[in-house]
Structures are given as C-alpha cells and as structure tokens.
Amino acid sequence: LKQVCFKGERVMWIQPTTLQELVTLKSQYPNAKLVVGNTEVGIEMRLKNMLYPVILAPAWIPEMNAVQHTETGEEKERQYLLSEWELQYKRKTVSYFCSCFSHAALEQLRWFAGPQIRNVAALGGNIMTASPISDLNPVLMASGSKLTLISTEGKRTVTMDEKFFTGYRKTIVKPEEVLLSVEIPYSKEGEYFSAFKQAYRREDDIAIVTCGMRVLFQHGTSRVQEVKLSYGGMAPTTILALKTCQELTGRDWNEKLLQDACHLLAGEMDLSPSAPGGMVEFRRTLTLSFFFKFYLTVLQKLS
Ligand code: FAD
C-alpha cells in the first residue's frame, strides 16, 4: 500500500498507510480532521458550512484496527465500527471479561442512531466529537476507560474522568495528537453496570439525557466500594456526579441510600432555567429516575 492524496480546490484528502505517517501528518497539519465514518464531519461540512482544508483518513492503519486483551482491560482501537462492536458483544466473542460493561454498552448501542450510521461510525469519532449528548461517553466515563494518545512526541495515556472534557465539544487531547486506542477495564466480581437513555423517539434519535452508572461492592457485602454516575445532557460536557459518588461510597445499598442519592443528585445535577435544550425540570427528573432504575436493578441482583 502507498499513501494516497487527493487535492481538490478547497480540500486535500490524505490516506496514510502507517501510524508513523499519520502522526507526522497530524503534527504537520494539527487542525486536520481524522475521518472514519464521516457522520460528524460530513454533517459539519455539508450542513454547518464548516471547511476543513485537510482530511486524514486512517482506515489503512493496522494498529488502529484491532481488539486486544491486555492485563488490565480490553483494548479497542478507535476505528472499531459501532456495528462491529455490537455484533461482538451479541456473540459474546469479545467481552467475556467485560461482561457487565458490555451489557450496558450494548443497551446504549441498541438505541444509537440507525444501522446505516452504526455501520460506518467509529467509537473514536464519538469520543473525539465530545458531544454533551454522546451515548457512549457516559458509559466509558463510568467504566474508567483509558485512552492512549499518540503524537510525534510519543504516547500518553489519559483516563476518561471529569478532567477529560474541558468544554463544549472540547477535550484535553492536543491538536497534534491522535487517539490510538481505548482500554475498557475488565469487570470485577461484585460490580454492576447500567446505561439509560431518554430521547424524543425510542429509535434513531439523539438523547435528551443519557447516563452510565457503575457500582462495585466490597467483597461479599452490599457496601459500596466505588460508584460512578456519569450523565450526558446535563451540562456542556459529559459529567460525573462527583459529590454524590463520594457521599455514597462506603454506604449500604438500601432505601436510605436511595433517598440520600436522590437528594444529592437533585442538588448536584442542577440546570439553569435558561440552559440550552430547555426542558429543565424534565431533564433534572430524568437524572433521578435513571438512578432509581439503577438502584432497583442492582438491588434485584444483590438479593
Ligand atoms: P467522524 O465524523 O469520522 O469524526 C468525528 C470527529 O472525531 C472528527 O472531529 C475527527 O477529527 C475526530 N476523530 C475521529 N477519530 C479520531 C482519532 N483517532 N483521533 C483524533 N480525532 C479523531 N451519536 C450518539 O452518541 N448517539 C446517537 O444516537 C447518534 N445518532 C446519530 C444519528 C445520525 C443520523 C448522525 C448523522 C449522527 C449521530 N450521532 C449519534 C453522532 C455520530 O454518529 C457519532 O458521534 C459517531 O460515533 C461519530 O463517528 P465517525 O466515525 O462517523 O466520526
């Protein structure tokens, strides 16, 4: 394979063949867009009149087209198409060790766009778009997934935590960096994971509020060792309900915890009456009803 380059009047499209080539091109053109499914970039260019003079297509790069099982978790390259991901989970070929995460991811993918989009859109494109109503980012954030970024300076790994998204459609990833892979930690014994989405329509619609929720219990007990509640649609970025999670740690999973969690979430998941997207009361209520569903799901599994 040889690098391909098409030059038009306004746009230059380059398809490199090696990771080294891609990284060098990204340092040469830091504002270049990486295009896989084109379901975000295409909309921006056609409907929002954005112009990206340099497009890099990483489809041929082997390092970005694989799934590996590492010691700590399952590592997916960022071009993994959403439909492939869904299929692997359904066939249970990939996620034996990530069973509780995969159940939640599959639930989100079921309601993610339509098959046409899922057949071309990639996991990395969803992360890097950093939409506040992304369906997968809350799930990845609640799981504590790690991202490996690469540039001519080398590789670095960052966790998808409350610091990853820095503003509306912004992340800590530098313009010259490329997202190389996503590591999803293996599920542990005593861990439960759910994801919920509320949209206008059930199928093929963007979320009003979406979430990923994970709890890990101390061995053989119903005492919370770690809990992560991540929401989309409640701020300009995907967020973690940090204060609520902190307060719930060390507590028993019972009705008192439910009451306190609802009280804490109501305070923490606040929205100004003029928040973009409107439906402020509805969105705030959804954060509580999602937690209520999660609480009941976990309670049932514990008993
Ligand atoms: P692309 O458009 O190819 O790229 C998107 C962005 O990611 C670009 O800025 C690109 O530069 C950057 N990028 C991609 N890969 C890398 C990398 N490796 N390193 C650095 N930057 C990178 N989203 C949802 O969450 N839920 C939905 O239900 C949903 N429904 C949709 C329905 C429709 C009809 C459409 C058009 C879109 C929908 N989306 C939805 C949004 C979109 O499909 C997803 O965000 C998708 O995952 C984007 O992937 P892509 O490969 O098409 O991205």
Coordinates of C-alpha atoms and ligand atoms in Angstrom, one line a residue:
L1 CA 0.0 0.0 0.0
K2 CA 1.1 3.5 -0.8
Q3 CA -0.1 6.8 0.8
V4 CA -2.8 8.3 -1.3
C5 CA -3.5 12.0 -1.6
F6 CA -6.3 13.8 -3.5
K7 CA -6.1 17.5 -3.9
G8 CA -9.2 19.5 -4.7
E9 CA -9.7 23.2 -4.9
R10 CA -10.6 23.6 -1.2
V11 CA -9.8 20.3 0.4
M12 CA -6.8 17.9 0.5
W13 CA -7.6 14.3 1.4
I14 CA -4.7 12.1 2.5
Q15 CA -4.9 8.4 3.3
P16 CA -1.6 7.3 5.1
T17 CA -0.6 3.7 5.4
T18 CA 1.4 3.6 8.6
L19 CA 0.9 5.0 12.0
Q20 CA 4.2 6.9 11.7
E21 CA 2.9 8.6 8.6
L22 CA -0.4 9.5 10.2
V23 CA 1.3 11.0 13.3
T24 CA 3.8 13.0 11.2
L25 CA 0.9 14.4 9.1
K26 CA -1.1 15.3 12.2
S27 CA 2.0 17.3 13.5
Q28 CA 2.3 19.0 10.1
Y29 CA -1.4 19.7 10.0
P30 CA -2.7 19.9 13.6
N31 CA -6.1 21.2 12.5
A32 CA -6.6 18.3 10.1
K33 CA -9.7 16.2 10.8
L34 CA -9.4 12.5 11.0
V35 CA -12.3 10.9 9.2
V36 CA -13.6 7.4 9.7
G37 CA -17.4 7.2 9.4
N38 CA -17.8 10.9 8.5
T39 CA -21.1 11.0 10.4
E40 CA -20.0 14.1 12.3
V41 CA -17.5 15.8 9.9
G42 CA -19.8 15.2 7.0
I43 CA -22.7 17.0 8.8
E44 CA -20.4 19.8 9.8
M45 CA -19.2 20.4 6.3
R46 CA -22.5 19.9 4.4
L47 CA -25.0 21.4 6.8
K48 CA -23.0 23.7 9.0
N49 CA -20.8 25.2 6.3
M50 CA -17.5 24.3 8.1
L51 CA -14.5 23.9 6.0
Y52 CA -11.7 21.5 6.9
P53 CA -8.9 22.0 4.3
V54 CA -7.0 18.8 5.3
I55 CA -8.7 15.5 5.9
L56 CA -6.7 12.5 7.1
A57 CA -8.3 9.0 6.6
P58 CA -6.7 6.4 8.9
A59 CA -8.6 3.4 7.6
W60 CA -5.4 1.5 6.5
I61 CA -3.5 1.8 9.7
P62 CA -3.3 -1.7 11.2
E63 CA -2.6 -0.6 14.8
M64 CA -5.9 1.2 14.7
N65 CA -8.0 -1.7 13.6
A66 CA -7.7 -4.3 16.4
V67 CA -9.0 -5.5 19.7
Q68 CA -6.6 -6.9 22.2
H69 CA -7.0 -8.3 25.7
T70 CA -4.4 -6.6 28.0
E71 CA -3.7 -7.4 31.6
T72 CA -6.0 -4.7 32.9
G73 CA -8.7 -4.5 30.3
E74 CA -9.9 -4.9 26.8
E75 CA -8.2 -2.5 24.4
K76 CA -10.1 -1.3 21.3
E77 CA -8.6 0.8 18.6
R78 CA -10.6 3.9 17.9
Q79 CA -11.8 2.9 14.4
Y80 CA -13.8 0.0 15.7
L81 CA -17.2 0.4 14.0
L82 CA -20.1 0.6 16.3
S83 CA -22.0 -2.2 14.4
E84 CA -19.0 -4.5 14.7
W85 CA -18.8 -3.7 18.4
E86 CA -22.5 -4.5 18.8
L87 CA -22.1 -7.8 17.0
Q88 CA -19.1 -8.9 19.0
Y89 CA -21.0 -8.2 22.2
K90 CA -24.0 -10.0 21.0
R91 CA -21.9 -13.0 20.0
K92 CA -20.0 -12.6 23.3
T93 CA -16.8 -13.1 21.4
V94 CA -15.0 -10.0 22.7
S95 CA -16.3 -9.2 26.1
Y96 CA -16.1 -12.3 28.2
F97 CA -14.1 -10.3 30.8
C98 CA -16.1 -7.1 30.3
S99 CA -19.5 -8.7 30.7
C100 CA -21.1 -6.1 32.9
F101 CA -19.7 -3.2 30.9
S102 CA -20.7 -4.9 27.6
H103 CA -24.3 -5.3 28.8
A104 CA -24.5 -1.5 29.3
A105 CA -22.7 -0.7 26.1
L106 CA -25.0 -3.0 24.1
E107 CA -28.1 -1.3 25.7
Q108 CA -26.8 2.1 24.5
L109 CA -25.8 0.8 21.1
R110 CA -29.3 -0.6 20.6
W111 CA -30.7 2.9 20.7
F112 CA -27.7 4.6 19.0
A113 CA -28.7 6.1 15.6
G114 CA -29.8 3.6 13.0
P115 CA -27.9 0.7 11.3
Q116 CA -26.6 3.0 8.5
I117 CA -24.8 5.2 10.9
R118 CA -23.6 2.3 13.2
N119 CA -22.2 0.5 10.1
V120 CA -19.8 3.4 9.5
A121 CA -19.4 5.4 12.7
A122 CA -16.5 4.6 15.0
L123 CA -16.0 4.6 18.7
G124 CA -13.1 7.1 18.4
G125 CA -15.3 9.5 16.4
N126 CA -17.9 9.5 19.2
I127 CA -15.3 10.2 21.9
M128 CA -13.4 12.9 20.0
T129 CA -16.6 14.7 18.9
A130 CA -17.1 15.3 22.7
S131 CA -20.8 15.9 22.2
P132 CA -22.5 16.6 25.6
I133 CA -25.3 14.1 24.5
S134 CA -23.0 11.4 23.3
D135 CA -24.4 8.0 24.3
L136 CA -21.1 6.2 24.7
N137 CA -19.1 8.8 26.6
P138 CA -21.1 8.4 29.9
V139 CA -20.6 4.6 29.7
L140 CA -16.9 4.9 29.0
M141 CA -16.5 7.6 31.7
A142 CA -18.4 5.5 34.3
S143 CA -16.2 2.5 33.4
G144 CA -13.0 4.5 34.0
S145 CA -11.8 3.7 30.5
K146 CA -8.3 4.8 29.4
L147 CA -7.3 6.4 26.2
T148 CA -3.9 6.2 24.6
L149 CA -3.0 9.2 22.6
I150 CA -0.1 9.4 20.2
S151 CA 1.9 12.2 18.6
T152 CA 5.5 12.7 17.3
E153 CA 6.4 13.3 20.9
G154 CA 5.3 9.7 21.8
K155 CA 2.4 8.1 23.6
R156 CA 0.5 9.1 26.7
T157 CA -2.5 7.5 28.5
V158 CA -5.3 9.5 30.0
T159 CA -8.3 8.4 31.9
M160 CA -11.8 9.4 30.8
D161 CA -12.6 11.2 34.0
E162 CA -14.1 14.5 35.0
K163 CA -11.0 16.3 33.5
F164 CA -11.1 14.8 30.1
F165 CA -13.8 17.0 28.6
T166 CA -12.8 20.6 29.0
G167 CA -15.8 22.4 27.5
Y168 CA -18.5 22.2 24.8
R169 CA -17.1 19.7 22.3
K170 CA -13.6 20.1 23.7
T171 CA -11.2 17.6 25.3
I172 CA -7.7 17.6 26.8
V173 CA -6.4 15.9 23.6
K174 CA -3.9 18.3 21.8
P175 CA -4.5 19.2 18.2
E176 CA -1.3 17.3 17.1
E177 CA -2.4 14.1 18.9
V178 CA -4.3 11.1 17.6
L179 CA -6.5 8.8 19.6
L180 CA -4.8 5.4 19.2
S181 CA -6.8 3.1 21.4
V182 CA -9.4 2.8 24.2
E183 CA -8.9 0.5 27.1
I184 CA -12.1 -0.7 28.9
P185 CA -11.2 -2.2 32.3
Y186 CA -12.3 -5.8 32.9
S187 CA -15.4 -6.2 35.1
K188 CA -14.7 -7.3 38.7
E189 CA -16.7 -9.6 40.9
G190 CA -19.4 -7.6 42.7
E191 CA -19.6 -4.9 40.0
Y192 CA -22.8 -3.8 38.3
F193 CA -23.2 -1.5 35.4
S194 CA -26.3 0.1 33.7
A195 CA -26.8 2.6 30.9
F196 CA -30.0 4.5 30.2
K197 CA -31.1 7.0 27.5
Q198 CA -34.2 9.1 27.1
A199 CA -34.8 10.6 23.7
Y200 CA -37.9 12.1 22.0
R201 CA -38.3 8.9 19.9
R202 CA -37.2 5.4 21.0
E203 CA -35.3 4.7 17.9
D204 CA -32.7 6.6 15.9
D205 CA -32.8 9.8 17.9
I206 CA -30.4 11.9 19.9
A207 CA -30.6 11.8 23.7
I208 CA -32.3 14.3 26.0
V209 CA -30.5 12.8 28.9
T210 CA -28.2 9.8 28.9
C211 CA -26.1 8.0 31.5
G212 CA -23.7 5.3 32.5
M213 CA -23.7 4.0 36.1
R214 CA -21.3 1.6 37.8
V215 CA -21.1 0.3 41.3
L216 CA -18.5 -2.0 42.9
F217 CA -19.3 -3.6 46.3
Q218 CA -16.9 -4.6 48.9
H219 CA -16.3 -8.4 48.6
G220 CA -19.4 -10.4 49.7
T221 CA -21.3 -7.4 51.0
S222 CA -23.7 -4.7 49.8
R223 CA -21.4 -1.9 50.9
V224 CA -20.3 0.4 48.1
Q225 CA -16.6 0.3 47.5
E226 CA -16.7 2.5 44.4
V227 CA -19.6 4.2 42.5
K228 CA -19.5 6.2 39.3
L229 CA -22.5 8.0 37.9
S230 CA -21.9 9.8 34.6
Y231 CA -24.5 11.9 32.8
G232 CA -24.9 13.4 29.3
G233 CA -27.3 16.2 28.5
M234 CA -26.9 17.9 31.9
A235 CA -24.0 20.3 31.1
P236 CA -21.9 21.4 28.1
T237 CA -19.9 18.2 28.6
T238 CA -20.4 14.7 29.8
I239 CA -20.1 14.9 33.5
L240 CA -19.6 12.8 36.7
A241 CA -21.8 13.3 39.7
L242 CA -18.6 13.5 41.8
K243 CA -20.1 14.8 45.1
T244 CA -22.9 12.2 45.0
C245 CA -20.5 9.4 44.2
Q246 CA -18.2 10.5 47.1
E247 CA -21.1 10.6 49.6
L248 CA -22.4 7.2 48.6
T249 CA -19.0 5.4 48.9
G250 CA -18.9 3.2 52.0
R251 CA -22.7 3.1 52.4
D252 CA -25.0 0.1 52.2
W253 CA -27.2 -0.3 49.2
N254 CA -30.6 0.3 50.8
E255 CA -33.5 2.6 50.8
K256 CA -31.8 5.2 52.9
L257 CA -29.0 5.3 50.3
L258 CA -31.7 5.8 47.6
Q259 CA -33.2 8.7 49.4
D260 CA -29.9 10.4 50.0
A261 CA -28.7 9.8 46.5
C262 CA -31.9 11.4 45.1
H263 CA -31.4 14.4 47.4
L264 CA -27.8 14.7 46.5
L265 CA -28.4 14.3 42.7
A266 CA -31.1 16.9 42.8
G267 CA -28.6 19.4 44.2
E268 CA -25.7 18.4 42.0
M269 CA -27.5 17.9 38.7
D270 CA -28.8 21.4 38.7
L271 CA -29.6 23.3 35.4
S272 CA -30.2 27.0 35.0
P273 CA -33.7 27.8 33.7
S274 CA -32.1 29.2 30.6
A275 CA -29.9 26.1 29.9
P276 CA -29.7 25.3 26.1
G277 CA -32.0 22.5 25.2
G278 CA -34.8 23.6 27.6
M279 CA -37.0 21.1 29.4
V280 CA -35.0 21.8 32.5
E281 CA -37.4 20.2 35.0
F282 CA -37.8 17.1 32.9
R283 CA -34.0 16.7 32.5
R284 CA -33.5 17.1 36.2
T285 CA -36.2 14.5 36.9
L286 CA -34.6 12.1 34.5
T287 CA -31.3 12.1 36.4
L288 CA -33.2 10.9 39.5
S289 CA -35.4 8.3 37.6
F290 CA -32.3 6.8 36.0
F291 CA -30.7 6.4 39.4
F292 CA -33.9 4.9 40.7
K293 CA -33.8 2.3 37.9
F294 CA -30.2 1.6 38.6
Y295 CA -30.9 1.2 42.3
L296 CA -33.6 -1.3 41.7
T297 CA -31.7 -3.2 39.1
V298 CA -28.7 -3.6 41.4
L299 CA -30.9 -4.4 44.4
Q300 CA -32.5 -7.3 42.5
K301 CA -29.1 -8.7 41.5
L302 CA -27.9 -8.4 45.1
S303 CA -30.8 -10.4 46.5
Ligands
FAD1 P1 -16.1 11.2 12.1 O1 -17.2 12.1 11.5 O2 -15.3 10.4 11.1 O3 -15.1 12.0 13.0 C1 -15.7 12.8 14.1 C2 -14.6 13.6 14.8 O4 -13.7 12.7 15.6 C3 -13.7 14.4 13.9 O5 -13.6 15.7 14.6 C4 -12.4 13.7 13.9 O6 -11.3 14.5 13.6 C5 -12.4 13.1 15.2 N1 -11.6 11.8 15.3 C6 -12.0 10.6 14.8 N2 -11.1 9.7 15.1 C7 -10.1 10.3 15.7 C8 -8.8 9.9 16.3 N3 -8.4 8.7 16.2 N4 -8.0 10.8 16.9 C9 -8.4 12.1 16.9 N5 -9.6 12.6 16.4 C10 -10.4 11.7 15.9 N6 -24.2 10.0 18.4 C11 -24.6 9.4 19.6 O7 -23.9 9.5 20.6 N7 -25.9 8.8 19.7 C12 -26.7 8.8 18.7 O8 -27.8 8.2 18.8 C13 -26.3 9.3 17.4 N8 -27.1 9.3 16.4 C14 -26.7 9.9 15.2 C15 -27.6 9.9 14.1 C16 -27.3 10.5 12.9 C17 -28.3 10.5 11.8 C18 -26.0 11.1 12.8 C19 -25.6 11.7 11.5 C20 -25.1 11.1 13.8 C21 -25.5 10.5 15.1 N9 -24.6 10.5 16.2 C22 -25.0 9.9 17.4 C23 -23.3 11.1 16.1 C24 -22.2 10.3 15.4 O9 -22.7 9.3 14.6 C25 -21.2 9.6 16.4 O10 -20.6 10.6 17.1 C26 -20.1 8.8 15.7 O11 -19.6 7.9 16.6 C27 -19.0 9.5 15.0 O12 -18.1 8.6 14.4 P2 -17.5 8.8 13.0 O13 -16.5 7.7 12.8 O14 -18.6 8.9 11.9 O15 -16.7 10.2 13.2

